[in-house]
């Protein structure tokens, strides 16, 4: 079948949301690679 980007063109916020989600996931991946930093951030958030 043929695919169209017509729906995406009509809903640019979906692309923006997907980009924002990808950025958040990248931050989480970085924290997982650096557990000490993740623990420090978690402690700072809890104590804030």
GROMACS .gro file of C-alpha atoms in nm:
model
   48
    1UNK     CA    1   0.000   0.000   0.000
    2UNK     CA    2   0.091   0.364  -0.028
    3UNK     CA    3   0.165   0.564   0.282
    4UNK     CA    4   0.095   0.933   0.318
    5UNK     CA    5   0.224   1.195   0.561
    6UNK     CA    6  -0.103   1.387   0.520
    7UNK     CA    7  -0.214   1.307   0.877
    8UNK     CA    8   0.122   1.414   1.022
    9UNK     CA    9   0.117   1.733   0.815
   10UNK     CA   10  -0.222   1.815   0.969
   11UNK     CA   11  -0.102   1.736   1.325
   12UNK     CA   12   0.247   1.886   1.376
   13UNK     CA   13   0.204   1.870   1.755
   14UNK     CA   14   0.230   1.490   1.735
   15UNK     CA   15   0.579   1.521   1.589
   16UNK     CA   16   0.676   1.775   1.855
   17UNK     CA   17   0.545   1.544   2.129
   18UNK     CA   18   0.742   1.252   1.985
   19UNK     CA   19   1.059   1.464   1.976
   20UNK     CA   20   1.007   1.574   2.338
   21UNK     CA   21   0.952   1.211   2.442
   22UNK     CA   22   1.274   1.106   2.263
   23UNK     CA   23   1.465   1.377   2.451
   24UNK     CA   24   1.325   1.260   2.786
   25UNK     CA   25   1.417   0.901   2.704
   26UNK     CA   26   1.772   1.006   2.618
   27UNK     CA   27   1.803   1.179   2.957
   28UNK     CA   28   1.681   0.860   3.128
   29UNK     CA   29   1.931   0.650   2.930
   30UNK     CA   30   2.213   0.879   3.041
   31UNK     CA   31   2.107   0.843   3.405
   32UNK     CA   32   2.100   0.465   3.374
   33UNK     CA   33   2.457   0.475   3.240
   34UNK     CA   34   2.559   0.685   3.543
   35UNK     CA   35   2.386   0.537   3.850
   36UNK     CA   36   2.577   0.757   4.097
   37UNK     CA   37   2.452   1.069   3.922
   38UNK     CA   38   2.100   0.925   3.908
   39UNK     CA   39   2.111   0.866   4.284
   40UNK     CA   40   2.237   1.220   4.347
   41UNK     CA   41   1.959   1.369   4.134
   42UNK     CA   42   1.697   1.151   4.303
   43UNK     CA   43   1.822   1.263   4.645
   44UNK     CA   44   1.815   1.628   4.537
   45UNK     CA   45   1.458   1.593   4.408
   46UNK     CA   46   1.340   1.421   4.727
   47UNK     CA   47   1.506   1.686   4.946
   48UNK     CA   48   1.389   1.982   4.738
   0.00000   0.00000   0.00000
